[in-house]
Tab-separated table of C-alpha atoms in Angstrom:
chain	number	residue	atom	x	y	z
A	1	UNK	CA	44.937	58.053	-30.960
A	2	UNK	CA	48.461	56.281	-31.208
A	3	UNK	CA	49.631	56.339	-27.267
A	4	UNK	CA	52.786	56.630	-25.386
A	5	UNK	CA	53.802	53.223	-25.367
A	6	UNK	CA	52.855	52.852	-28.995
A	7	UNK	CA	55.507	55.505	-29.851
A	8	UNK	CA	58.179	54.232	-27.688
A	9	UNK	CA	57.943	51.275	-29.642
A	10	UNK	CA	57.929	52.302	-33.194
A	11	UNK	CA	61.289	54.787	-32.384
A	12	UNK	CA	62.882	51.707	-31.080
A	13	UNK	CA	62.911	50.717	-34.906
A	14	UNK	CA	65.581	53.154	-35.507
A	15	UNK	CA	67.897	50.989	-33.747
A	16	UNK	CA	68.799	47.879	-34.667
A	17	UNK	CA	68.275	46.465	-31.391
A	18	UNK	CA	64.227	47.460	-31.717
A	19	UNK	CA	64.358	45.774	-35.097
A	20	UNK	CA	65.232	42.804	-33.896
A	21	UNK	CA	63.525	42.681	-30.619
A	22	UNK	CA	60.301	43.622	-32.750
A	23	UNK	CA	60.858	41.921	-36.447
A	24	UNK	CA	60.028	45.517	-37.233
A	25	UNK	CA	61.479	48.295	-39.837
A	26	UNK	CA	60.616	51.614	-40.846
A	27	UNK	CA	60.458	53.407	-44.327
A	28	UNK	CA	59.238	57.240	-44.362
A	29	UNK	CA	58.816	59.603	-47.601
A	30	UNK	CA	56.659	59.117	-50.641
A	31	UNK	CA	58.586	57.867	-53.028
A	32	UNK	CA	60.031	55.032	-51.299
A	33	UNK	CA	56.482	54.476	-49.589
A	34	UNK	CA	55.440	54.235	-53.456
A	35	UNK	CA	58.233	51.808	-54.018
A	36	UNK	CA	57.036	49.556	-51.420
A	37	UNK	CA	53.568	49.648	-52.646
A	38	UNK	CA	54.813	48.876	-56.200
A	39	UNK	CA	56.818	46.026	-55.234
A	40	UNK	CA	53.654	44.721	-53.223
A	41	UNK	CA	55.686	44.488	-49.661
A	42	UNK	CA	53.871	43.801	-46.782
A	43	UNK	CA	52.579	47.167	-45.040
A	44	UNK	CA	51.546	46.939	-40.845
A	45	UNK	CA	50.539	50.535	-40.384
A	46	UNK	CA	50.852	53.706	-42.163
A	47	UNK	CA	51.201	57.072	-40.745
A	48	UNK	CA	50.491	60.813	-42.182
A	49	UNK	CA	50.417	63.880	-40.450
A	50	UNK	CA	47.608	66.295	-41.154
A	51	UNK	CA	50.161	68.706	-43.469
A	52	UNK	CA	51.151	65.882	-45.352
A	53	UNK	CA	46.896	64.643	-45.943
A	54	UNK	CA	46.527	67.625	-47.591
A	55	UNK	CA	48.972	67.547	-49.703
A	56	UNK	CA	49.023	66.397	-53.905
A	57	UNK	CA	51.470	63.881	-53.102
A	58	UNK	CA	49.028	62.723	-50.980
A	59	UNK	CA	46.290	62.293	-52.892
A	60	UNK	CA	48.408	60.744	-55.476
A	61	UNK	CA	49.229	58.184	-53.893
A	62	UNK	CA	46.083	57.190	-50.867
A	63	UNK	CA	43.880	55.423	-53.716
A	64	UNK	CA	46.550	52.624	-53.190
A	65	UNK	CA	45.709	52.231	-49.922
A	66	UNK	CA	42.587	50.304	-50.219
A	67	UNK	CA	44.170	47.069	-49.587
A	68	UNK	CA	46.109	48.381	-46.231
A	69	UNK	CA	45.200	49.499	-42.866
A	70	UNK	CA	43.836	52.875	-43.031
A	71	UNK	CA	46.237	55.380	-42.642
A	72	UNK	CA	46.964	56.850	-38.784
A	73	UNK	CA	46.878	60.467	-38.347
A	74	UNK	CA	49.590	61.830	-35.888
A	75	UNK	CA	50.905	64.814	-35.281
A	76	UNK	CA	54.183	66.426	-36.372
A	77	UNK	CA	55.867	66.064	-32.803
A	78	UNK	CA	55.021	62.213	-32.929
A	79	UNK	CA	56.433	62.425	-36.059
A	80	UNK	CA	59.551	63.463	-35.574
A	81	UNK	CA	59.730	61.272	-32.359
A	82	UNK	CA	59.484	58.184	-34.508
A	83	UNK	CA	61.361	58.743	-37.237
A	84	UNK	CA	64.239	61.122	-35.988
A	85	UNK	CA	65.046	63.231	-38.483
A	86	UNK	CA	64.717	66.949	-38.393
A	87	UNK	CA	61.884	67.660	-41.044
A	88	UNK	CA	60.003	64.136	-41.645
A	89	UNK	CA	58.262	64.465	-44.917
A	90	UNK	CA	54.868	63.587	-43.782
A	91	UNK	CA	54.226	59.962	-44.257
A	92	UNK	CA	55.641	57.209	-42.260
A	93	UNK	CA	55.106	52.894	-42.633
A	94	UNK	CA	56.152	49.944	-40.919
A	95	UNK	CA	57.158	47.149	-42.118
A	96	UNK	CA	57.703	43.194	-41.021
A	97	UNK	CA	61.322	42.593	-41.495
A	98	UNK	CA	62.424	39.873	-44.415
A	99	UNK	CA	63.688	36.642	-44.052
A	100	UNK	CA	67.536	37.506	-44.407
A	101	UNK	CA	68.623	34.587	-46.385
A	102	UNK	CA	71.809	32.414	-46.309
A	103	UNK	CA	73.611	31.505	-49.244
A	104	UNK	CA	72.095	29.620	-51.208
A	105	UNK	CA	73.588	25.926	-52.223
A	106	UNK	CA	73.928	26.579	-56.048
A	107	UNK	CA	74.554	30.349	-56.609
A	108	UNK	CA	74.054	31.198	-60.523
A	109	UNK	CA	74.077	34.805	-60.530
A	110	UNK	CA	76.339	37.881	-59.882
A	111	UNK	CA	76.955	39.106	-56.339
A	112	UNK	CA	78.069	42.695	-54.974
A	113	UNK	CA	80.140	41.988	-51.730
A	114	UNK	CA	80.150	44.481	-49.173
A	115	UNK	CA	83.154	44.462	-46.749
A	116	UNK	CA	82.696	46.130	-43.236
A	117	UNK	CA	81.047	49.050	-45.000
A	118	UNK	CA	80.145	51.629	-41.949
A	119	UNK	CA	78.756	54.532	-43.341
A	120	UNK	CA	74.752	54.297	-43.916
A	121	UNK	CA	74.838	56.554	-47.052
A	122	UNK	CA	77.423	54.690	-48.587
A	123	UNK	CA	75.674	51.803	-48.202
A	124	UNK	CA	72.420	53.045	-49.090
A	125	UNK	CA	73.899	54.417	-52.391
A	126	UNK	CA	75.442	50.883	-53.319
A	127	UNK	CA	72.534	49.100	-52.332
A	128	UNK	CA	70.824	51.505	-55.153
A	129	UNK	CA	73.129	50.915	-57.764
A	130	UNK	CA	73.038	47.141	-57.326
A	131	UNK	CA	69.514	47.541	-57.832
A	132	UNK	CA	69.744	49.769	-61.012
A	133	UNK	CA	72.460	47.821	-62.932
A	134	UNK	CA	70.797	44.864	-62.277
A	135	UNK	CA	72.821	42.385	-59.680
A	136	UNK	CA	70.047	42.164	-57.523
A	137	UNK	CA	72.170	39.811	-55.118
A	138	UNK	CA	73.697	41.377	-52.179
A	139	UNK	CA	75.781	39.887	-49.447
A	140	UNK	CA	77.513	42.080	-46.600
A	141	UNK	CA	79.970	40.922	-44.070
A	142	UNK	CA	80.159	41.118	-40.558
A	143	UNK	CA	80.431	44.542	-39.133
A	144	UNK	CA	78.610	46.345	-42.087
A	145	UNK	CA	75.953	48.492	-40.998
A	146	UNK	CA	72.489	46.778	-40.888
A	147	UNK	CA	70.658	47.489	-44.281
A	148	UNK	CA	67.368	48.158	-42.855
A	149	UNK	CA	68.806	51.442	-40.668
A	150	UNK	CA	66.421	54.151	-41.308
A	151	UNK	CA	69.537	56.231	-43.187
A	152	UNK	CA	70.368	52.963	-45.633
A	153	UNK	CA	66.834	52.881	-46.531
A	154	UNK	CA	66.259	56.721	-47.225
A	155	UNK	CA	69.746	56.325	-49.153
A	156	UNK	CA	68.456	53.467	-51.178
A	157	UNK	CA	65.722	54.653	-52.094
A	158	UNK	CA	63.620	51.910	-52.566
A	159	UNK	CA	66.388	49.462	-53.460
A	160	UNK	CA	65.767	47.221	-51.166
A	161	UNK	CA	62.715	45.937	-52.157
A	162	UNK	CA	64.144	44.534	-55.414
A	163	UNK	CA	67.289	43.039	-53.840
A	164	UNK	CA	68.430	39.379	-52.120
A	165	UNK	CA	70.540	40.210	-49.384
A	166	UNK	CA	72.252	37.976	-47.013
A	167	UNK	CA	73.358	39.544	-43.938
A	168	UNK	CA	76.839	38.115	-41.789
A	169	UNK	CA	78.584	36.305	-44.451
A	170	UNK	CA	81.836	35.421	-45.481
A	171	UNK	CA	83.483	35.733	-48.133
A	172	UNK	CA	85.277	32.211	-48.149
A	173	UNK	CA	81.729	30.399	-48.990
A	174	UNK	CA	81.815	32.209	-52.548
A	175	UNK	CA	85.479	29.949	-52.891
A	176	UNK	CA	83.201	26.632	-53.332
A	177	UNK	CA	81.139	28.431	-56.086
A	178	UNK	CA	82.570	29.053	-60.097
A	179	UNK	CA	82.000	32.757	-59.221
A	180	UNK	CA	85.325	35.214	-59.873
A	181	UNK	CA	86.124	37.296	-57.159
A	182	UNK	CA	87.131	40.826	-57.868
A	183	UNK	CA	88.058	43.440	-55.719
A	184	UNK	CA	88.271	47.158	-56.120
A	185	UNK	CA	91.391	48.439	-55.344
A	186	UNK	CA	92.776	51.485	-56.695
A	187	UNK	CA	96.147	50.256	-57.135
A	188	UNK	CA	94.428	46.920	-59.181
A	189	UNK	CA	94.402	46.855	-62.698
A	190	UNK	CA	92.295	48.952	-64.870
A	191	UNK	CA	88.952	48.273	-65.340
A	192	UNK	CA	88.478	49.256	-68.937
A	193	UNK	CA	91.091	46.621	-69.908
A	194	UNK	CA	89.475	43.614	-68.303
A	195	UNK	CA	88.049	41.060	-69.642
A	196	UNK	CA	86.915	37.605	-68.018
A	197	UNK	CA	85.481	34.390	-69.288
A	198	UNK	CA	83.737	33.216	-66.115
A	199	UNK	CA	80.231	33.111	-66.290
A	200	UNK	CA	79.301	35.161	-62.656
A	201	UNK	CA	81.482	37.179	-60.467
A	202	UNK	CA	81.426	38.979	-57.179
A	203	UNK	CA	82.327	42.123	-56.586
A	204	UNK	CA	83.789	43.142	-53.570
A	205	UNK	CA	83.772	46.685	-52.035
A	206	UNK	CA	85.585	47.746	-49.068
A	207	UNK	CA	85.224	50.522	-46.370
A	208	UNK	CA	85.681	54.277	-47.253
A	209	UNK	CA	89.028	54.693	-44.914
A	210	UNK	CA	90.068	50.837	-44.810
A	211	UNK	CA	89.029	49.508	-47.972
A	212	UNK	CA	89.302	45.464	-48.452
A	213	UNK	CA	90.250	43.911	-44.984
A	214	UNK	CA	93.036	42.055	-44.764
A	215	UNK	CA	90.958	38.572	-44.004
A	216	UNK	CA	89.512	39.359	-47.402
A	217	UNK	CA	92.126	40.719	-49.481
A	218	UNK	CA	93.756	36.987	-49.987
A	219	UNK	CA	90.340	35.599	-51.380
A	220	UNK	CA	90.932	38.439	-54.218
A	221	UNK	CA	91.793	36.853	-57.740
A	222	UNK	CA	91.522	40.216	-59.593
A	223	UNK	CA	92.077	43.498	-57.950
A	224	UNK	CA	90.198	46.262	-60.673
A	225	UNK	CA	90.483	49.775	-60.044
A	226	UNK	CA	89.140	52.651	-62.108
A	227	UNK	CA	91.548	55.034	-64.125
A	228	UNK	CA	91.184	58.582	-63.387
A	229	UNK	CA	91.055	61.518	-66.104
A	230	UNK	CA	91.384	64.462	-64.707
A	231	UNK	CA	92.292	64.969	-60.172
A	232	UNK	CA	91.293	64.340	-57.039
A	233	UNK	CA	93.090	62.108	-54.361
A	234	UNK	CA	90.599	59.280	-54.804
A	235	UNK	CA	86.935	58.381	-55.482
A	236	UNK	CA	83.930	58.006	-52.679
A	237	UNK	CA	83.584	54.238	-52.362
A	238	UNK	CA	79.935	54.533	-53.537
A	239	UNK	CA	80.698	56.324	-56.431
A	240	UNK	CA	83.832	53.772	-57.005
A	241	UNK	CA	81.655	50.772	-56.471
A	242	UNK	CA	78.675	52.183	-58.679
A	243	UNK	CA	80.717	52.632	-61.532
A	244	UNK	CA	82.091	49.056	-61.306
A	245	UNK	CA	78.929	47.719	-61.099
A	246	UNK	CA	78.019	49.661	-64.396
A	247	UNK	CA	81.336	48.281	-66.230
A	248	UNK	CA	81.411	44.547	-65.242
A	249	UNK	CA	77.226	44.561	-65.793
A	250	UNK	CA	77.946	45.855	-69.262
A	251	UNK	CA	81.602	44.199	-70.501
C-alpha cells in the first residue's frame, strides 16, 4: 500500500520545483502511457485504480507491462491527489526526467523556437505539431513554461517522447549556425509567397498576448505571417505556429 509520504512526493511532480528536486515527471492517460511504451522510455512505477483494471483499455494495453514494475493499485482519492485533475483517467506513470540538452556544436537540422510561451496548452499543442510535421528539434527560451508540466504533456500528447528539446536558450547561439531565422508575425510577409534557399531554418513563435520579444525581434531575418480568407481578429498562436510548421516542412 503506497503511504502518505509516498504521495506527498509523487504530487510534488506537478510542480516544477518537485521535478527538479526529484529528477521526476509524471504522464497519466492511456494513450500517452502507450506512447511512452512505444517509444521504449524509461518507466519507475505505474499506477491504476481498480475502475480503470477493469477496464478494455486496460487489458489492451497490461501485456506490455512485462518488462516494468508491476502496476500499483490505488485508489481514486490517491488518484486525484497525485495527479490533480478533476476526473484522472485511471492510469498514472512516472518517469526519470531527460537529459535536457544544450545546443549542440554543429546543428544540421530545422528548429521550432519558442519565445516566452506561458500558456501550457499552447505549448503542449506546438510541441505536437513539431512532432507531427517532422522538426523534431525544439528549443524554448527563458521564461517558457517547463515542457514536462503535467498540462504540456497531456497537451502533447505523447510528443515529447519523439522530440530534442533544449530548455533556457537563446536565440543569439542560432546567429553562429547557417540556419535562417524566421519569425511569425502577422504583419510579416505572406507565407505562401516565400521561398528560401538555405538549407535549415528556425522558426520562431512568440507568446499569445506579446508575441516575439523585443530582445528577439532584431535576430529576425524574415518575419512570415499567414494570410487570412475569411475573419477573425487573429489566429491562436498554436494554431498560427502549427500551420507554419506545415508550410515551411512542405515548401
Amino acid at each position: 500500500m503506497i503511504s502518505k509520504t509516498e504521495i506527498k512526493k509523487l504530487s510534488r511532480l506537478s510542480t516544477k520545483k518537485g521535478r527538479n528536486e526529484y529528477g521526476l515527471y509524471l504522464i497519466e492517460g492511456l494513450r500517452i502511457i502507450r506512447s511512452a511504451l512505444r517509444a521504449q522510455i524509461p518507466i519507475n512505477r505505474i499506477f491504476v485504480t481498480a475502475r480503470f483494471e477493469k477496464s478494455v483499455d486496460y487489458q489492451s494495453i497490461s501485456n506490455r507491462f512485462n518488462k516494468l514494475p508491476k502496476p500499483e493499485f490505488i485508489d481514486e482519492k490517491t488518484m486525484k491527489q497525485i495527479t490533480k485533475t478533476v476526473t484522472p483517467s485511471g492510469i498514472l506513470a512516472v518517469c526519470p526526467m531527460p537529459n535536457i540538452t544544450k545546443l549542440p556544436s554543429t546543428m544540421t537540422s530545422n528548429w521550432l523556437y519558442l519565445d516566452k510561451i506561458a500558456d501550457p496548452g499552447n505549448l503542449g499543442t506546438l510541441l505536437r505539431s513539431a512532432a507531427w510535421f517532422g522538426t523534431t528539434q525544439v528549443a524554448l527560451s527563458m521564461q517558457c513554461t517547463d515542457p514536462f508540466n503535467p498540462k504540456v504533456i497531456r497537451s502533447g500528447m505523447g510528443a515529447h517522447f519523439s522530440l530534442q528539446m533544449v530548455t533556457n536558450c537563446d536565440l543569439r547561439e542560432f546567429k553562429n549556425s547557417d540556419h535562417l531565422i524566421i519569425g511569425a508575425d502577422h504583419r510579416g510577409k505572406s507565407i505562401v509567397d516565400f521561398n528560401h534557399s538555405a538549407k535549415d531554418w528556425v522558426l520562431v513563435i512568440g507568446s499569445e498576448a506579446h508575441g516575439i520579444s523585443n530582445e528577439n525581434r532584431n535576430l529576425i531575418e524574415y518575419s512570415l505571417s499567414i494570410p487570412a480568407k475569411g475573419s477573425g481578429n487573429s489566429l491562436n498562436a498554436a494554431v498560427a505556429g502549427s500551420i507554419m510548421l506545415y508550410c515551411l516542412n512542405n515548401l
